[in-house]
Structures are given as structure tokens and as C-alpha cells.
């Protein structure tokens, strides 16, 4: 499907497939979601197409896990979360087209997480959800985020928080630091200030390592 609809994503899709094969989860399916931080501090990263490039790599991973060639995208901002999609047949420049329709916000992540979970539940999907949540700074709604993580553990939802940006990320890095309050369905990957500079092999290892462990248990 990638070869026909999105030949430009063939190389990252192959690298993503290799990462899944190396972790022995080639034949597992998942509904991949993408939540994008749309706070003010991310403006430069949207303008430089860094967020577009990040979304393309997640779409290439999805092509290996989900057969519909579509990733629902939720923009996390200060207002009602904006949900759209990026597809193999429309991905070029898609994030730039969509993000201009969204207000800039500040640290409101829980609403976007709820929107993604709601969409997943309404879809009736039998496969687990793999929700890649890009974060550029600390959330202001920390208690809500923790509560959501706890409440979705039994729903077949895996959360990967990807640190990408210039803000502080201690909250996400430390979610599983406490043995007494760890989340089995949550991981954090620091993709650096510019994930585009991270080679595909290392990038996809960071994306799927913890997810593969979770699937196998």
C-alpha cells in the first residue's frame, strides 16, 4: 500500500517494519493515534516543518501496524481538541494545512487524550490503541493526565509520550519513576529538540521498544 500511495514514505516504513520484526511483533495490529502539542512554544517547529516530518514517520509506522493507511491526529491546544487525520494519500503538507485551523494553547493535554480515547472506543476497534502523544513542555493538568492514564490501563490503550521541543519534560520522564505508582501502559521517549536528526533506526527503536514489551505481556 505504501509503495502505491506514498512512495516517499517507503524507506521509513521499511525501517519501522524492521523495528517491529526485531522485537517479534511483525504480525500484531494496532490502531495508531497521534496527539500533537499545539502550544505557543511549538510555533517554530510547525513553521520549520519539523512537526510535519515527525507525523510522517508516525504514519510510516502505522502502515506496518494498521491496514487502513490513516492516523487520527488530535491537536492539543487551549480550546476544544481538534481531531482530523493524516493518510498515506494526503500526507504531504497535511500538518501545515491542519494546524492553521487550530488556536494556540498552553499545556492542556488531558482534553486531547480524552478525545483520542473517545474516538478509539467509538470506532469499535478490536485491536489495541497505540497513542503517540508528542509533548513539548510540562502540562498544567497533571492530576487529570495521571487519572486518565490510570483509567485507560484496562481499555487496551498504550500511551507513548514523545518529548520533542524545548520545554521541560520532567513530569513525563518521571511517570514511571515510582514503583508504587507506575503505569504498565505508559512509556516516555525523548526524541530530542529535533527528531528529524535522529536516524530512522534509532527513532523507531524509541517508538516501539516499550510498546512491544507491553504487547507481549
PDB file of C-alpha atoms in Angstrom:
ATOM      1  CA  UNK A   1       0.000   0.000   0.000  1.00  0.00           C
ATOM      2  CA  UNK A   2       2.840   2.418   0.855  1.00  0.00           C
ATOM      3  CA  UNK A   3       4.557   1.760  -2.457  1.00  0.00           C
ATOM      4  CA  UNK A   4       1.394   2.649  -4.348  1.00  0.00           C
ATOM      5  CA  UNK A   5       0.053   5.574  -2.280  1.00  0.00           C
ATOM      6  CA  UNK A   6       3.105   7.096  -0.600  1.00  0.00           C
ATOM      7  CA  UNK A   7       6.382   6.056  -2.260  1.00  0.00           C
ATOM      8  CA  UNK A   8       8.094   8.903  -0.398  1.00  0.00           C
ATOM      9  CA  UNK A   9       7.480   7.032   2.856  1.00  0.00           C
ATOM     10  CA  UNK A  10       8.815   3.694   1.641  1.00  0.00           C
ATOM     11  CA  UNK A  11      12.194   3.969   3.382  1.00  0.00           C
ATOM     12  CA  UNK A  12      10.864   4.967   6.846  1.00  0.00           C
ATOM     13  CA  UNK A  13       8.077   2.371   6.531  1.00  0.00           C
ATOM     14  CA  UNK A  14      10.702  -0.327   5.915  1.00  0.00           C
ATOM     15  CA  UNK A  15      12.744   0.875   8.900  1.00  0.00           C
ATOM     16  CA  UNK A  16       9.605   0.831  11.060  1.00  0.00           C
ATOM     17  CA  UNK A  17       8.843  -2.688   9.844  1.00  0.00           C
ATOM     18  CA  UNK A  18      12.373  -3.796  10.732  1.00  0.00           C
ATOM     19  CA  UNK A  19      11.995  -2.348  14.244  1.00  0.00           C
ATOM     20  CA  UNK A  20       8.787  -4.358  14.709  1.00  0.00           C
ATOM     21  CA  UNK A  21      10.376  -7.519  13.290  1.00  0.00           C
ATOM     22  CA  UNK A  22      13.411  -7.182  15.563  1.00  0.00           C
ATOM     23  CA  UNK A  23      11.027  -7.158  18.536  1.00  0.00           C
ATOM     24  CA  UNK A  24       8.994 -10.076  17.195  1.00  0.00           C
ATOM     25  CA  UNK A  25       5.710  -8.186  16.793  1.00  0.00           C
ATOM     26  CA  UNK A  26       5.518  -8.083  12.986  1.00  0.00           C
ATOM     27  CA  UNK A  27       2.070  -9.661  12.850  1.00  0.00           C
ATOM     28  CA  UNK A  28       0.476  -7.639  15.641  1.00  0.00           C
ATOM     29  CA  UNK A  29      -2.096  -4.982  14.746  1.00  0.00           C
ATOM     30  CA  UNK A  30      -2.819  -1.690  16.491  1.00  0.00           C
ATOM     31  CA  UNK A  31      -4.825   1.471  15.883  1.00  0.00           C
ATOM     32  CA  UNK A  32      -2.208   4.229  15.840  1.00  0.00           C
ATOM     33  CA  UNK A  33      -3.161   7.718  17.037  1.00  0.00           C
ATOM     34  CA  UNK A  34      -1.125  10.907  17.089  1.00  0.00           C
ATOM     35  CA  UNK A  35      -1.585  13.782  19.541  1.00  0.00           C
ATOM     36  CA  UNK A  36       0.352  16.942  18.661  1.00  0.00           C
ATOM     37  CA  UNK A  37       1.239  19.712  21.081  1.00  0.00           C
ATOM     38  CA  UNK A  38      -0.134  22.994  19.685  1.00  0.00           C
ATOM     39  CA  UNK A  39       1.130  25.340  22.373  1.00  0.00           C
ATOM     40  CA  UNK A  40       2.878  28.634  21.639  1.00  0.00           C
ATOM     41  CA  UNK A  41       6.338  27.230  22.259  1.00  0.00           C
ATOM     42  CA  UNK A  42       5.864  24.821  19.331  1.00  0.00           C
ATOM     43  CA  UNK A  43       5.230  27.533  16.719  1.00  0.00           C
ATOM     44  CA  UNK A  44       8.748  27.497  15.298  1.00  0.00           C
ATOM     45  CA  UNK A  45       8.699  23.707  14.990  1.00  0.00           C
ATOM     46  CA  UNK A  46       5.488  23.815  12.959  1.00  0.00           C
ATOM     47  CA  UNK A  47       6.890  26.530  10.716  1.00  0.00           C
ATOM     48  CA  UNK A  48      10.116  24.622  10.091  1.00  0.00           C
ATOM     49  CA  UNK A  49       8.109  21.507   9.072  1.00  0.00           C
ATOM     50  CA  UNK A  50       9.679  19.521  11.940  1.00  0.00           C
ATOM     51  CA  UNK A  51       6.202  18.521  13.167  1.00  0.00           C
ATOM     52  CA  UNK A  52       5.195  17.508   9.629  1.00  0.00           C
ATOM     53  CA  UNK A  53       8.280  15.280   9.370  1.00  0.00           C
ATOM     54  CA  UNK A  54       7.522  13.747  12.766  1.00  0.00           C
ATOM     55  CA  UNK A  55       3.927  12.988  11.729  1.00  0.00           C
ATOM     56  CA  UNK A  56       5.141  11.365   8.506  1.00  0.00           C
ATOM     57  CA  UNK A  57       7.355   8.978  10.456  1.00  0.00           C
ATOM     58  CA  UNK A  58       4.458   8.012  12.729  1.00  0.00           C
ATOM     59  CA  UNK A  59       2.299   7.439   9.627  1.00  0.00           C
ATOM     60  CA  UNK A  60       5.033   5.172   8.217  1.00  0.00           C
ATOM     61  CA  UNK A  61       4.951   3.161  11.463  1.00  0.00           C
ATOM     62  CA  UNK A  62       1.164   2.960  11.273  1.00  0.00           C
ATOM     63  CA  UNK A  63       1.389   1.474   7.781  1.00  0.00           C
ATOM     64  CA  UNK A  64       3.000  -1.565   9.433  1.00  0.00           C
ATOM     65  CA  UNK A  65       0.531  -1.858  12.317  1.00  0.00           C
ATOM     66  CA  UNK A  66      -2.781  -0.805  10.781  1.00  0.00           C
ATOM     67  CA  UNK A  67      -4.093  -1.610   7.325  1.00  0.00           C
ATOM     68  CA  UNK A  68      -6.233   1.470   6.638  1.00  0.00           C
ATOM     69  CA  UNK A  69      -3.371   3.890   5.901  1.00  0.00           C
ATOM     70  CA  UNK A  70      -4.883   6.511   8.211  1.00  0.00           C
ATOM     71  CA  UNK A  71      -3.760   8.035  11.526  1.00  0.00           C
ATOM     72  CA  UNK A  72      -6.261  10.149  13.500  1.00  0.00           C
ATOM     73  CA  UNK A  73      -4.493  13.339  14.624  1.00  0.00           C
ATOM     74  CA  UNK A  74      -5.568  15.350  17.665  1.00  0.00           C
ATOM     75  CA  UNK A  75      -4.152  18.837  18.171  1.00  0.00           C
ATOM     76  CA  UNK A  76      -3.729  19.658  21.838  1.00  0.00           C
ATOM     77  CA  UNK A  77      -4.304  23.369  22.427  1.00  0.00           C
ATOM     78  CA  UNK A  78      -6.117  25.654  24.845  1.00  0.00           C
ATOM     79  CA  UNK A  79      -9.551  25.013  23.388  1.00  0.00           C
ATOM     80  CA  UNK A  80     -11.636  22.072  22.243  1.00  0.00           C
ATOM     81  CA  UNK A  81      -9.206  19.460  20.835  1.00  0.00           C
ATOM     82  CA  UNK A  82      -9.179  19.466  17.029  1.00  0.00           C
ATOM     83  CA  UNK A  83      -9.380  15.981  15.529  1.00  0.00           C
ATOM     84  CA  UNK A  84      -8.542  15.249  11.905  1.00  0.00           C
ATOM     85  CA  UNK A  85      -6.468  12.619  10.125  1.00  0.00           C
ATOM     86  CA  UNK A  86      -3.335  12.155   8.081  1.00  0.00           C
ATOM     87  CA  UNK A  87      -3.394   9.473   5.386  1.00  0.00           C
ATOM     88  CA  UNK A  88      -0.979   7.813   3.007  1.00  0.00           C
ATOM     89  CA  UNK A  89      -2.779   9.503   0.120  1.00  0.00           C
ATOM     90  CA  UNK A  90      -2.797  13.055   1.560  1.00  0.00           C
ATOM     91  CA  UNK A  91       0.163  13.328   3.952  1.00  0.00           C
ATOM     92  CA  UNK A  92       2.248  15.878   2.048  1.00  0.00           C
ATOM     93  CA  UNK A  93       1.938  19.249   3.797  1.00  0.00           C
ATOM     94  CA  UNK A  94      -1.047  17.940   5.742  1.00  0.00           C
ATOM     95  CA  UNK A  95       0.043  19.105   9.203  1.00  0.00           C
ATOM     96  CA  UNK A  96       0.662  22.613   7.892  1.00  0.00           C
ATOM     97  CA  UNK A  97      -2.821  22.707   6.373  1.00  0.00           C
ATOM     98  CA  UNK A  98      -4.481  21.496   9.563  1.00  0.00           C
ATOM     99  CA  UNK A  99      -2.612  23.355  12.271  1.00  0.00           C
ATOM    100  CA  UNK A 100      -3.550  26.783  10.888  1.00  0.00           C
ATOM    101  CA  UNK A 101      -7.161  25.929  11.790  1.00  0.00           C
ATOM    102  CA  UNK A 102      -6.249  25.472  15.458  1.00  0.00           C
ATOM    103  CA  UNK A 103      -5.780  28.098  18.172  1.00  0.00           C
ATOM    104  CA  UNK A 104      -2.508  28.149  20.072  1.00  0.00           C
ATOM    105  CA  UNK A 105      -2.816  26.963  23.655  1.00  0.00           C
ATOM    106  CA  UNK A 106      -0.811  26.253  26.767  1.00  0.00           C
ATOM    107  CA  UNK A 107      -0.229  22.854  28.358  1.00  0.00           C
ATOM    108  CA  UNK A 108      -3.712  21.355  28.052  1.00  0.00           C
ATOM    109  CA  UNK A 109      -3.054  17.687  27.302  1.00  0.00           C
ATOM    110  CA  UNK A 110      -5.821  15.792  29.131  1.00  0.00           C
ATOM    111  CA  UNK A 111      -8.627  17.016  26.843  1.00  0.00           C
ATOM    112  CA  UNK A 112      -6.739  15.811  23.762  1.00  0.00           C
ATOM    113  CA  UNK A 113      -6.090  12.452  25.427  1.00  0.00           C
ATOM    114  CA  UNK A 114      -9.792  12.087  26.220  1.00  0.00           C
ATOM    115  CA  UNK A 115     -10.670  12.917  22.609  1.00  0.00           C
ATOM    116  CA  UNK A 116      -8.347  10.217  21.280  1.00  0.00           C
ATOM    117  CA  UNK A 117      -9.692   7.584  23.689  1.00  0.00           C
ATOM    118  CA  UNK A 118     -13.278   8.545  22.833  1.00  0.00           C
ATOM    119  CA  UNK A 119     -12.583   8.153  19.110  1.00  0.00           C
ATOM    120  CA  UNK A 120     -10.948   4.768  19.711  1.00  0.00           C
ATOM    121  CA  UNK A 121     -13.868   3.486  21.771  1.00  0.00           C
ATOM    122  CA  UNK A 122     -16.446   4.757  19.276  1.00  0.00           C
ATOM    123  CA  UNK A 123     -14.594   3.071  16.402  1.00  0.00           C
ATOM    124  CA  UNK A 124     -15.259  -0.352  17.930  1.00  0.00           C
ATOM    125  CA  UNK A 125     -11.713  -1.451  17.076  1.00  0.00           C
ATOM    126  CA  UNK A 126     -10.735  -4.857  18.421  1.00  0.00           C
ATOM    127  CA  UNK A 127      -7.002  -4.132  18.187  1.00  0.00           C
ATOM    128  CA  UNK A 128      -5.243  -2.141  20.919  1.00  0.00           C
ATOM    129  CA  UNK A 129      -4.672   1.600  20.549  1.00  0.00           C
ATOM    130  CA  UNK A 130      -1.127   2.926  20.339  1.00  0.00           C
ATOM    131  CA  UNK A 131      -1.416   6.650  21.113  1.00  0.00           C
ATOM    132  CA  UNK A 132       1.741   8.589  20.292  1.00  0.00           C
ATOM    133  CA  UNK A 133       1.495  11.811  22.290  1.00  0.00           C
ATOM    134  CA  UNK A 134       4.023  14.460  21.313  1.00  0.00           C
ATOM    135  CA  UNK A 135       4.815  16.801  24.196  1.00  0.00           C
ATOM    136  CA  UNK A 136       6.975  19.914  24.171  1.00  0.00           C
ATOM    137  CA  UNK A 137       6.613  21.100  27.762  1.00  0.00           C
ATOM    138  CA  UNK A 138       5.095  20.291  31.133  1.00  0.00           C
ATOM    139  CA  UNK A 139       1.279  20.017  31.266  1.00  0.00           C
ATOM    140  CA  UNK A 140      -0.702  22.200  33.634  1.00  0.00           C
ATOM    141  CA  UNK A 141      -3.349  19.493  34.114  1.00  0.00           C
ATOM    142  CA  UNK A 142      -1.012  16.884  35.682  1.00  0.00           C
ATOM    143  CA  UNK A 143      -3.579  15.304  38.014  1.00  0.00           C
ATOM    144  CA  UNK A 144      -6.011  14.844  35.111  1.00  0.00           C
ATOM    145  CA  UNK A 145      -3.324  13.270  32.958  1.00  0.00           C
ATOM    146  CA  UNK A 146      -2.411  10.795  35.722  1.00  0.00           C
ATOM    147  CA  UNK A 147      -6.070   9.926  36.265  1.00  0.00           C
ATOM    148  CA  UNK A 148      -6.576   9.282  32.545  1.00  0.00           C
ATOM    149  CA  UNK A 149      -3.544   7.013  32.388  1.00  0.00           C
ATOM    150  CA  UNK A 150      -4.892   5.002  35.295  1.00  0.00           C
ATOM    151  CA  UNK A 151      -8.406   4.784  33.870  1.00  0.00           C
ATOM    152  CA  UNK A 152      -7.295   3.637  30.406  1.00  0.00           C
ATOM    153  CA  UNK A 153      -4.984   0.845  31.556  1.00  0.00           C
ATOM    154  CA  UNK A 154      -7.783  -1.719  31.196  1.00  0.00           C
ATOM    155  CA  UNK A 155      -9.049  -0.406  27.837  1.00  0.00           C
ATOM    156  CA  UNK A 156      -6.239  -1.729  25.644  1.00  0.00           C
ATOM    157  CA  UNK A 157      -4.654   1.707  25.286  1.00  0.00           C
ATOM    158  CA  UNK A 158      -0.885   2.211  25.277  1.00  0.00           C
ATOM    159  CA  UNK A 159       0.480   5.745  25.708  1.00  0.00           C
ATOM    160  CA  UNK A 160       3.866   6.767  24.368  1.00  0.00           C
ATOM    161  CA  UNK A 161       4.794  10.322  25.333  1.00  0.00           C
ATOM    162  CA  UNK A 162       7.395  11.621  22.912  1.00  0.00           C
ATOM    163  CA  UNK A 163       9.422  14.562  24.142  1.00  0.00           C
ATOM    164  CA  UNK A 164      10.055  16.846  21.196  1.00  0.00           C
ATOM    165  CA  UNK A 165      10.641  20.533  21.751  1.00  0.00           C
ATOM    166  CA  UNK A 166      12.487  22.922  24.003  1.00  0.00           C
ATOM    167  CA  UNK A 167      10.435  22.834  27.196  1.00  0.00           C
ATOM    168  CA  UNK A 168      10.708  20.934  30.480  1.00  0.00           C
ATOM    169  CA  UNK A 169       9.593  17.323  30.371  1.00  0.00           C
ATOM    170  CA  UNK A 170      10.287  16.047  33.904  1.00  0.00           C
ATOM    171  CA  UNK A 171       6.620  15.149  34.514  1.00  0.00           C
ATOM    172  CA  UNK A 172       6.561  12.729  31.571  1.00  0.00           C
ATOM    173  CA  UNK A 173      10.050  11.355  32.223  1.00  0.00           C
ATOM    174  CA  UNK A 174       9.119  10.543  35.810  1.00  0.00           C
ATOM    175  CA  UNK A 175       5.702   8.954  35.278  1.00  0.00           C
ATOM    176  CA  UNK A 176       7.155   5.518  35.968  1.00  0.00           C
ATOM    177  CA  UNK A 177       9.887   6.592  38.386  1.00  0.00           C
ATOM    178  CA  UNK A 178       7.891   5.498  41.444  1.00  0.00           C
ATOM    179  CA  UNK A 179       7.440   1.757  41.912  1.00  0.00           C
ATOM    180  CA  UNK A 180       4.247   2.311  43.882  1.00  0.00           C
ATOM    181  CA  UNK A 181       2.617   4.474  41.200  1.00  0.00           C
ATOM    182  CA  UNK A 182       3.923   3.116  37.920  1.00  0.00           C
ATOM    183  CA  UNK A 183       1.792   2.721  34.792  1.00  0.00           C
ATOM    184  CA  UNK A 184       2.094  -0.513  32.823  1.00  0.00           C
ATOM    185  CA  UNK A 185       0.612   1.119  29.706  1.00  0.00           C
ATOM    186  CA  UNK A 186       2.821   4.223  29.583  1.00  0.00           C
ATOM    187  CA  UNK A 187       6.314   5.000  28.296  1.00  0.00           C
ATOM    188  CA  UNK A 188       8.381   8.084  27.516  1.00  0.00           C
ATOM    189  CA  UNK A 189      10.812   8.609  24.639  1.00  0.00           C
ATOM    190  CA  UNK A 190      12.950  11.716  24.357  1.00  0.00           C
ATOM    191  CA  UNK A 191      13.239  12.411  20.627  1.00  0.00           C
ATOM    192  CA  UNK A 192      15.451  15.476  21.265  1.00  0.00           C
ATOM    193  CA  UNK A 193      14.834  19.045  20.184  1.00  0.00           C
ATOM    194  CA  UNK A 194      14.995  17.962  16.548  1.00  0.00           C
ATOM    195  CA  UNK A 195      13.769  14.392  15.973  1.00  0.00           C
ATOM    196  CA  UNK A 196      14.474  14.814  12.262  1.00  0.00           C
ATOM    197  CA  UNK A 197      18.173  14.477  13.079  1.00  0.00           C
ATOM    198  CA  UNK A 198      17.603  11.098  14.771  1.00  0.00           C
ATOM    199  CA  UNK A 199      18.281   8.254  12.280  1.00  0.00           C
ATOM    200  CA  UNK A 200      15.245   6.125  11.386  1.00  0.00           C
ATOM    201  CA  UNK A 201      16.630   3.018  13.089  1.00  0.00           C
ATOM    202  CA  UNK A 202      17.120   4.768  16.445  1.00  0.00           C
ATOM    203  CA  UNK A 203      13.885   6.747  16.130  1.00  0.00           C
ATOM    204  CA  UNK A 204      11.728   3.659  15.586  1.00  0.00           C
ATOM    205  CA  UNK A 205      13.503   1.735  18.346  1.00  0.00           C
ATOM    206  CA  UNK A 206      12.484   4.545  20.701  1.00  0.00           C
ATOM    207  CA  UNK A 207       8.929   4.431  19.409  1.00  0.00           C
ATOM    208  CA  UNK A 208       8.319   0.683  19.642  1.00  0.00           C
ATOM    209  CA  UNK A 209      10.560  -0.710  22.438  1.00  0.00           C
ATOM    210  CA  UNK A 210       8.132  -0.267  25.331  1.00  0.00           C
ATOM    211  CA  UNK A 211       5.066  -0.890  23.140  1.00  0.00           C
ATOM    212  CA  UNK A 212       6.469  -4.282  22.106  1.00  0.00           C
ATOM    213  CA  UNK A 213       7.044  -5.253  25.745  1.00  0.00           C
ATOM    214  CA  UNK A 214       3.505  -4.218  26.625  1.00  0.00           C
ATOM    215  CA  UNK A 215       2.022  -6.235  23.740  1.00  0.00           C
ATOM    216  CA  UNK A 216       3.850  -9.364  24.815  1.00  0.00           C
ATOM    217  CA  UNK A 217       2.555  -9.299  28.397  1.00  0.00           C
TER     218      UNK A 217
END
